[in-house]
Amino acid sequence: MRKESRRVLVIGATGQIGSELTPYLRKIYGSSNVIAGYHKRKPSGTLAKGPSVYVDVCDRRSIEEAVKKYDIDTVYHMAAILSAAGEKNPQLAWKVNVEGLYNVLEAAREYDLRVFWPSSIAVFGPKTPKYNVPQDTILCPTTMYGVTKVTGELLCKYYIDKYGIDVRGVRYPGIISSETLPGGGTTDYAVEMFYAAIEHKKYVCFVREDTVLPMMYMPDAIKAAIMLMNADRSKLTYMVGYNVSGMSFSAGELAAEIKKHVPDFEVEYKPDFRQKIADTWPKTIDDSVARKEWGWKPDWDLKSMVKDMLEKLKKKILHY
Ligand code: NAD
Ligand code: AKB
């Protein structure tokens, strides 16, 4: 029988989500039981307080060495090249996102690991319905990132069916957070806008004012991962690629909500290549399957998220 999960490796631990997920997991399992797997950027600050190890997902040996060295039983695989960065280097996006996932799944097969692997709303494309996208729908993305996420969902399902591996995951919307800046996505403007409001009172936004996308605040993103990993497997019919919804708003609505706290904040809209990507993604998500199968429910909305983000960033940037 599998021992209770207690030795965790977070791959991509210094990224936007990993940098907050890792400390959270350390609170649950104990600092020495959660290993921060880093690639180019080494852990710093609170992340550096626990154990860390170099992992390149494109090199299967480095995954296996970390798993063996720290007697790992659960992997949170957060390493990826996101949508905008992926359009600049599609070959790298395929290598890291697909070959990297394949290596993690092979290690999971070999060492009986449980895996959390996030997909994204980027699996959807121009032919997907724009509103209340159901769990089962058309997955025809036009970005390499989206292609790798659809491939990843299928690959995970194959390993679940063929080898019985316990891989679980959600389709995250754009994640908003205050600890680490996002790493090359299309939804990055929603985070950048906060920093700009505090630092310069002016932001040049790379999508149009009326661009509506699904978003989620980091505490809900972490909650979704933990809830799904703790869910009763017998109740999970999908295992990976669960739609999860947080909130949806336009860039203009976000700016207006920030302006309530920072009255002299101004935004100029200058769409670039990321507008085309945003236009292919849906505006709202139907997450009723996640709610039914593992009790998913977000805690944060636009108003509460904006207030909390500004408080956290003021402390971080202005030190009060
Ligand atoms: P991020 O870009 O901030 O971090 C990714 C991490 O992967 C970085 O620390 C990077 O160093 C690491 N990495 C890159 N290449 C690597 C390699 N070859 N080996 C090991 N590590 C490597 O990404 P994130 O925002 O933290 O996203 C984490 C996961 O969640 C990804 O799978 C992403 O697709 C997914 N996701 C994120 C969002 C979001 O808005 N942040 C939304 C949907 C899905
Ligand atoms: C991106 O914009 O690429 C990510 C995502 C939605 O997957 N934030």
mmCIF file of C-alpha atoms in Angstrom, residues 50-310:
data_model
loop_
_atom_site.group_PDB
_atom_site.id
_atom_site.type_symbol
_atom_site.label_atom_id
_atom_site.label_comp_id
_atom_site.label_asym_id
_atom_site.label_seq_id
_atom_site.Cartn_x
_atom_site.Cartn_y
_atom_site.Cartn_z
ATOM 1 C CA GLY A 50 13.890 24.827 2.793
ATOM 2 C CA PRO A 51 15.716 22.227 0.677
ATOM 3 C CA SER A 52 16.159 22.795 -3.057
ATOM 4 C CA VAL A 53 17.527 20.886 -6.018
ATOM 5 C CA TYR A 54 18.341 21.647 -9.658
ATOM 6 C CA VAL A 55 15.881 19.944 -12.026
ATOM 7 C CA ASP A 56 15.757 20.266 -15.805
ATOM 8 C CA VAL A 57 12.570 18.539 -16.987
ATOM 9 C CA CYS A 58 14.159 18.042 -20.403
ATOM 10 C CA ASP A 59 16.798 15.856 -18.744
ATOM 11 C CA ARG A 60 15.076 12.796 -17.256
ATOM 12 C CA ARG A 61 18.137 11.880 -15.205
ATOM 13 C CA SER A 62 17.938 15.143 -13.261
ATOM 14 C CA ILE A 63 14.301 14.360 -12.329
ATOM 15 C CA GLU A 64 15.210 10.817 -11.270
ATOM 16 C CA GLU A 65 18.221 11.938 -9.266
ATOM 17 C CA ALA A 66 16.059 14.407 -7.304
ATOM 18 C CA VAL A 67 13.343 11.778 -6.756
ATOM 19 C CA LYS A 68 15.853 9.209 -5.479
ATOM 20 C CA LYS A 69 17.901 11.627 -3.395
ATOM 21 C CA TYR A 70 14.884 12.987 -1.514
ATOM 22 C CA ASP A 71 12.717 9.828 -1.556
ATOM 23 C CA ILE A 72 9.930 11.742 -3.330
ATOM 24 C CA ASP A 73 6.394 10.351 -3.584
ATOM 25 C CA THR A 74 4.538 13.379 -4.994
ATOM 26 C CA VAL A 75 5.511 15.843 -7.713
ATOM 27 C CA TYR A 76 3.902 19.195 -8.436
ATOM 28 C CA HIS A 77 5.092 19.738 -11.996
ATOM 29 C CA MET A 78 4.877 23.506 -12.545
ATOM 30 C CA ALA A 79 7.622 23.962 -15.156
ATOM 31 C CA ALA A 80 6.435 25.359 -18.479
ATOM 32 C CA ILE A 81 6.926 27.955 -21.192
ATOM 33 C CA LEU A 82 3.781 30.108 -21.211
ATOM 34 C CA SER A 83 1.737 31.431 -24.131
ATOM 35 C CA ALA A 84 3.512 34.643 -25.158
ATOM 36 C CA ALA A 85 7.003 33.224 -24.549
ATOM 37 C CA GLY A 86 5.896 30.092 -26.417
ATOM 38 C CA GLU A 87 4.967 32.104 -29.508
ATOM 39 C CA LYS A 88 8.478 33.606 -29.484
ATOM 40 C CA ASN A 89 10.052 30.154 -29.226
ATOM 41 C CA PRO A 90 7.550 27.396 -30.147
ATOM 42 C CA GLN A 91 10.293 24.744 -30.352
ATOM 43 C CA LEU A 92 11.346 25.389 -26.751
ATOM 44 C CA ALA A 93 7.676 25.397 -25.640
ATOM 45 C CA TRP A 94 7.159 21.931 -27.170
ATOM 46 C CA LYS A 95 10.387 20.618 -25.643
ATOM 47 C CA VAL A 96 9.758 21.872 -22.104
ATOM 48 C CA ASN A 97 5.978 21.434 -22.004
ATOM 49 C CA VAL A 98 5.581 18.107 -23.830
ATOM 50 C CA GLU A 99 8.935 16.316 -23.555
ATOM 51 C CA GLY A 100 9.270 17.643 -19.990
ATOM 52 C CA LEU A 101 5.851 16.275 -19.043
ATOM 53 C CA TYR A 102 6.659 12.967 -20.740
ATOM 54 C CA ASN A 103 9.830 12.719 -18.620
ATOM 55 C CA VAL A 104 7.891 13.473 -15.434
ATOM 56 C CA LEU A 105 5.249 10.856 -16.318
ATOM 57 C CA GLU A 106 7.933 8.276 -17.084
ATOM 58 C CA ALA A 107 9.547 9.005 -13.707
ATOM 59 C CA ALA A 108 6.077 8.664 -12.135
ATOM 60 C CA ARG A 109 5.693 5.247 -13.791
ATOM 61 C CA GLU A 110 9.125 4.111 -12.645
ATOM 62 C CA TYR A 111 8.977 5.456 -9.061
ATOM 63 C CA ASP A 112 5.217 5.265 -8.377
ATOM 64 C CA LEU A 113 4.824 9.029 -7.979
ATOM 65 C CA ARG A 114 1.617 11.012 -7.663
ATOM 66 C CA VAL A 115 1.654 14.059 -9.956
ATOM 67 C CA PHE A 116 -0.113 17.419 -10.092
ATOM 68 C CA TRP A 117 0.178 18.975 -13.549
ATOM 69 C CA PRO A 118 -1.716 22.131 -14.499
ATOM 70 C CA SER A 119 -3.263 22.661 -17.889
ATOM 71 C CA SER A 120 -4.643 26.053 -18.922
ATOM 72 C CA ILE A 121 -7.543 27.900 -20.527
ATOM 73 C CA ALA A 122 -5.093 28.027 -23.455
ATOM 74 C CA VAL A 123 -6.435 24.583 -24.501
ATOM 75 C CA PHE A 124 -9.408 26.502 -25.908
ATOM 76 C CA GLY A 125 -9.346 28.264 -29.253
ATOM 77 C CA PRO A 126 -11.382 30.396 -31.633
ATOM 78 C CA LYS A 127 -13.931 27.629 -32.275
ATOM 79 C CA THR A 128 -14.610 27.088 -28.542
ATOM 80 C CA PRO A 129 -17.741 28.837 -27.182
ATOM 81 C CA LYS A 130 -16.813 32.189 -25.634
ATOM 82 C CA TYR A 131 -19.115 32.003 -22.612
ATOM 83 C CA ASN A 132 -19.531 29.311 -19.947
ATOM 84 C CA VAL A 133 -17.198 26.912 -21.713
ATOM 85 C CA PRO A 134 -18.220 23.401 -20.681
ATOM 86 C CA GLN A 135 -15.775 20.748 -19.477
ATOM 87 C CA ASP A 136 -16.075 18.822 -22.745
ATOM 88 C CA THR A 137 -15.788 21.150 -25.712
ATOM 89 C CA ILE A 138 -13.796 21.922 -28.845
ATOM 90 C CA LEU A 139 -10.051 22.001 -28.075
ATOM 91 C CA CYS A 140 -8.431 23.592 -31.120
ATOM 92 C CA PRO A 141 -5.915 26.131 -29.803
ATOM 93 C CA THR A 142 -3.901 28.316 -32.160
ATOM 94 C CA THR A 143 -0.864 28.882 -29.906
ATOM 95 C CA MET A 144 1.977 26.389 -29.418
ATOM 96 C CA TYR A 145 1.376 26.708 -25.658
ATOM 97 C CA GLY A 146 -2.251 25.637 -26.167
ATOM 98 C CA VAL A 147 -1.162 22.777 -28.426
ATOM 99 C CA THR A 148 1.230 21.552 -25.720
ATOM 100 C CA LYS A 149 -1.491 21.756 -23.058
ATOM 101 C CA VAL A 150 -3.994 19.733 -25.136
ATOM 102 C CA THR A 151 -1.211 17.209 -25.850
ATOM 103 C CA GLY A 152 -0.345 17.177 -22.151
ATOM 104 C CA GLU A 153 -3.931 16.446 -21.114
ATOM 105 C CA LEU A 154 -4.068 13.532 -23.568
ATOM 106 C CA LEU A 155 -0.667 12.245 -22.445
ATOM 107 C CA CYS A 156 -1.719 12.320 -18.782
ATOM 108 C CA LYS A 157 -4.956 10.479 -19.613
ATOM 109 C CA TYR A 158 -2.929 7.840 -21.468
ATOM 110 C CA TYR A 159 -0.658 7.255 -18.449
ATOM 111 C CA ILE A 160 -3.672 7.121 -16.120
ATOM 112 C CA ASP A 161 -5.473 4.539 -18.290
ATOM 113 C CA LYS A 162 -2.456 2.487 -19.343
ATOM 114 C CA TYR A 163 -0.381 2.485 -16.148
ATOM 115 C CA GLY A 164 -2.847 3.548 -13.438
ATOM 116 C CA ILE A 165 -0.700 6.549 -12.534
ATOM 117 C CA ASP A 166 -2.298 9.088 -10.211
ATOM 118 C CA VAL A 167 -1.958 12.319 -12.208
ATOM 119 C CA ARG A 168 -4.332 15.181 -11.484
ATOM 120 C CA GLY A 169 -4.735 18.701 -12.787
ATOM 121 C CA VAL A 170 -6.867 21.706 -13.557
ATOM 122 C CA ARG A 171 -7.117 24.158 -16.446
ATOM 123 C CA TYR A 172 -5.968 27.304 -14.681
ATOM 124 C CA PRO A 173 -7.205 30.695 -15.878
ATOM 125 C CA GLY A 174 -4.783 33.665 -15.716
ATOM 126 C CA ILE A 175 -3.298 33.722 -12.215
ATOM 127 C CA ILE A 176 -2.992 37.000 -10.306
ATOM 128 C CA SER A 177 -0.436 37.157 -7.518
ATOM 129 C CA SER A 178 1.905 39.449 -5.590
ATOM 130 C CA GLU A 179 4.960 37.298 -4.773
ATOM 131 C CA THR A 180 6.577 36.592 -8.168
ATOM 132 C CA LEU A 181 5.925 38.316 -11.482
ATOM 133 C CA PRO A 182 4.351 36.104 -14.160
ATOM 134 C CA GLY A 183 6.689 34.500 -16.659
ATOM 135 C CA GLY A 184 5.680 35.298 -20.239
ATOM 136 C CA GLY A 185 1.923 34.761 -20.477
ATOM 137 C CA THR A 186 -0.904 36.627 -22.193
ATOM 138 C CA THR A 187 -2.689 37.334 -18.898
ATOM 139 C CA ASP A 188 0.418 39.035 -17.419
ATOM 140 C CA TYR A 189 -1.151 42.507 -17.855
ATOM 141 C CA ALA A 190 -3.524 41.745 -14.979
ATOM 142 C CA VAL A 191 -0.549 41.499 -12.605
ATOM 143 C CA GLU A 192 1.601 44.214 -14.204
ATOM 144 C CA MET A 193 -1.246 46.717 -13.811
ATOM 145 C CA PHE A 194 -0.998 46.490 -9.996
ATOM 146 C CA TYR A 195 2.765 47.097 -9.899
ATOM 147 C CA ALA A 196 2.357 50.035 -12.296
ATOM 148 C CA ALA A 197 -0.472 51.526 -10.217
ATOM 149 C CA ILE A 198 1.746 51.561 -7.135
ATOM 150 C CA GLU A 199 5.070 52.418 -8.755
ATOM 151 C CA HIS A 200 4.228 54.847 -11.595
ATOM 152 C CA LYS A 201 0.463 55.504 -11.489
ATOM 153 C CA LYS A 202 0.477 54.767 -15.217
ATOM 154 C CA TYR A 203 0.289 51.544 -17.208
ATOM 155 C CA VAL A 204 0.474 50.823 -20.915
ATOM 156 C CA CYS A 205 -1.729 47.769 -21.328
ATOM 157 C CA PHE A 206 -0.983 45.289 -24.119
ATOM 158 C CA VAL A 207 -4.603 44.224 -24.618
ATOM 159 C CA ARG A 208 -7.680 46.313 -25.450
ATOM 160 C CA GLU A 209 -9.789 47.803 -22.665
ATOM 161 C CA ASP A 210 -12.745 45.527 -23.532
ATOM 162 C CA THR A 211 -10.689 42.276 -23.402
ATOM 163 C CA VAL A 212 -12.404 39.909 -20.974
ATOM 164 C CA LEU A 213 -10.527 36.825 -19.751
ATOM 165 C CA PRO A 214 -11.007 34.282 -16.964
ATOM 166 C CA MET A 215 -8.681 34.964 -14.011
ATOM 167 C CA MET A 216 -8.016 33.558 -10.554
ATOM 168 C CA TYR A 217 -6.326 34.895 -7.414
ATOM 169 C CA MET A 218 -3.320 32.872 -6.185
ATOM 170 C CA PRO A 219 -4.905 31.653 -2.918
ATOM 171 C CA ASP A 220 -7.671 30.039 -5.003
ATOM 172 C CA ALA A 221 -5.112 28.556 -7.417
ATOM 173 C CA ILE A 222 -3.290 26.911 -4.503
ATOM 174 C CA LYS A 223 -6.567 25.817 -2.940
ATOM 175 C CA ALA A 224 -7.622 24.142 -6.212
ATOM 176 C CA ALA A 225 -4.352 22.184 -6.439
ATOM 177 C CA ILE A 226 -4.487 20.986 -2.830
ATOM 178 C CA MET A 227 -8.206 20.160 -2.945
ATOM 179 C CA LEU A 228 -7.819 18.115 -6.106
ATOM 180 C CA MET A 229 -4.753 16.261 -4.797
ATOM 181 C CA ASN A 230 -6.671 15.421 -1.593
ATOM 182 C CA ALA A 231 -9.861 14.385 -3.397
ATOM 183 C CA ASP A 232 -11.174 10.828 -3.323
ATOM 184 C CA ARG A 233 -9.848 9.258 -6.525
ATOM 185 C CA SER A 234 -12.919 7.070 -6.952
ATOM 186 C CA LYS A 235 -15.023 10.238 -7.430
ATOM 187 C CA LEU A 236 -12.763 11.681 -10.158
ATOM 188 C CA THR A 237 -13.904 10.818 -13.662
ATOM 189 C CA TYR A 238 -11.534 13.241 -15.449
ATOM 190 C CA MET A 239 -8.428 13.379 -13.212
ATOM 191 C CA VAL A 240 -6.748 16.058 -15.379
ATOM 192 C CA GLY A 241 -7.868 19.175 -17.195
ATOM 193 C CA TYR A 242 -10.662 20.209 -14.839
ATOM 194 C CA ASN A 243 -12.201 23.579 -15.711
ATOM 195 C CA VAL A 244 -11.900 25.858 -12.671
ATOM 196 C CA SER A 245 -13.350 29.326 -12.575
ATOM 197 C CA GLY A 246 -12.349 32.243 -10.364
ATOM 198 C CA MET A 247 -13.552 35.530 -11.834
ATOM 199 C CA SER A 248 -13.848 37.182 -15.253
ATOM 200 C CA PHE A 249 -13.354 40.860 -16.010
ATOM 201 C CA SER A 250 -12.184 43.175 -18.772
ATOM 202 C CA ALA A 251 -8.861 45.025 -18.595
ATOM 203 C CA GLY A 252 -10.932 48.216 -18.244
ATOM 204 C CA GLU A 253 -12.938 46.805 -15.328
ATOM 205 C CA LEU A 254 -9.714 45.826 -13.558
ATOM 206 C CA ALA A 255 -8.282 49.319 -14.080
ATOM 207 C CA ALA A 256 -11.498 50.887 -12.747
ATOM 208 C CA GLU A 257 -11.411 48.716 -9.613
ATOM 209 C CA ILE A 258 -7.732 49.632 -8.986
ATOM 210 C CA LYS A 259 -8.609 53.315 -9.539
ATOM 211 C CA LYS A 260 -11.033 53.147 -6.595
ATOM 212 C CA HIS A 261 -7.924 52.682 -4.385
ATOM 213 C CA VAL A 262 -5.417 54.681 -6.488
ATOM 214 C CA PRO A 263 -7.507 57.582 -7.886
ATOM 215 C CA ASP A 264 -4.766 59.093 -10.083
ATOM 216 C CA PHE A 265 -3.982 55.771 -11.824
ATOM 217 C CA GLU A 266 -4.112 55.953 -15.626
ATOM 218 C CA VAL A 267 -4.074 53.215 -18.256
ATOM 219 C CA GLU A 268 -3.277 53.563 -21.931
ATOM 220 C CA TYR A 269 -4.272 50.659 -24.185
ATOM 221 C CA LYS A 270 -1.749 49.640 -26.866
ATOM 222 C CA PRO A 271 -2.563 46.083 -28.002
ATOM 223 C CA ASP A 272 0.380 44.001 -29.251
ATOM 224 C CA PHE A 273 0.718 40.388 -30.519
ATOM 225 C CA ARG A 274 -0.771 39.098 -27.257
ATOM 226 C CA GLN A 275 -4.172 40.600 -28.182
ATOM 227 C CA LYS A 276 -4.499 38.000 -30.931
ATOM 228 C CA ILE A 277 -3.897 35.233 -28.380
ATOM 229 C CA ALA A 278 -6.357 36.721 -25.878
ATOM 230 C CA ASP A 279 -9.005 36.950 -28.599
ATOM 231 C CA THR A 280 -8.860 33.166 -29.105
ATOM 232 C CA TRP A 281 -9.564 32.389 -25.425
ATOM 233 C CA PRO A 282 -12.992 32.254 -23.798
ATOM 234 C CA LYS A 283 -14.376 34.859 -21.431
ATOM 235 C CA THR A 284 -16.131 32.695 -18.843
ATOM 236 C CA ILE A 285 -15.753 29.078 -17.731
ATOM 237 C CA ASP A 286 -18.267 26.493 -16.551
ATOM 238 C CA ASP A 287 -16.591 24.611 -13.712
ATOM 239 C CA SER A 288 -19.625 22.577 -12.584
ATOM 240 C CA VAL A 289 -17.794 19.246 -13.074
ATOM 241 C CA ALA A 290 -14.996 20.287 -10.654
ATOM 242 C CA ARG A 291 -17.612 21.532 -8.197
ATOM 243 C CA LYS A 292 -19.484 18.234 -8.368
ATOM 244 C CA GLU A 293 -16.532 15.815 -8.356
ATOM 245 C CA TRP A 294 -14.243 17.404 -5.759
ATOM 246 C CA GLY A 295 -16.162 20.298 -4.229
ATOM 247 C CA TRP A 296 -14.374 23.160 -6.005
ATOM 248 C CA LYS A 297 -15.528 26.707 -5.149
ATOM 249 C CA PRO A 298 -13.447 29.907 -5.406
ATOM 250 C CA ASP A 299 -13.185 32.308 -2.461
ATOM 251 C CA TRP A 300 -12.076 35.489 -4.221
ATOM 252 C CA ASP A 301 -13.818 37.948 -6.557
ATOM 253 C CA LEU A 302 -12.573 41.064 -8.371
ATOM 254 C CA LYS A 303 -13.284 43.468 -5.487
ATOM 255 C CA SER A 304 -11.696 41.383 -2.699
ATOM 256 C CA MET A 305 -8.736 40.374 -4.892
ATOM 257 C CA VAL A 306 -7.892 43.980 -5.878
ATOM 258 C CA LYS A 307 -8.010 45.177 -2.250
ATOM 259 C CA ASP A 308 -5.762 42.334 -1.074
ATOM 260 C CA MET A 309 -3.304 42.647 -3.988
ATOM 261 C CA LEU A 310 -2.838 46.380 -3.370
#
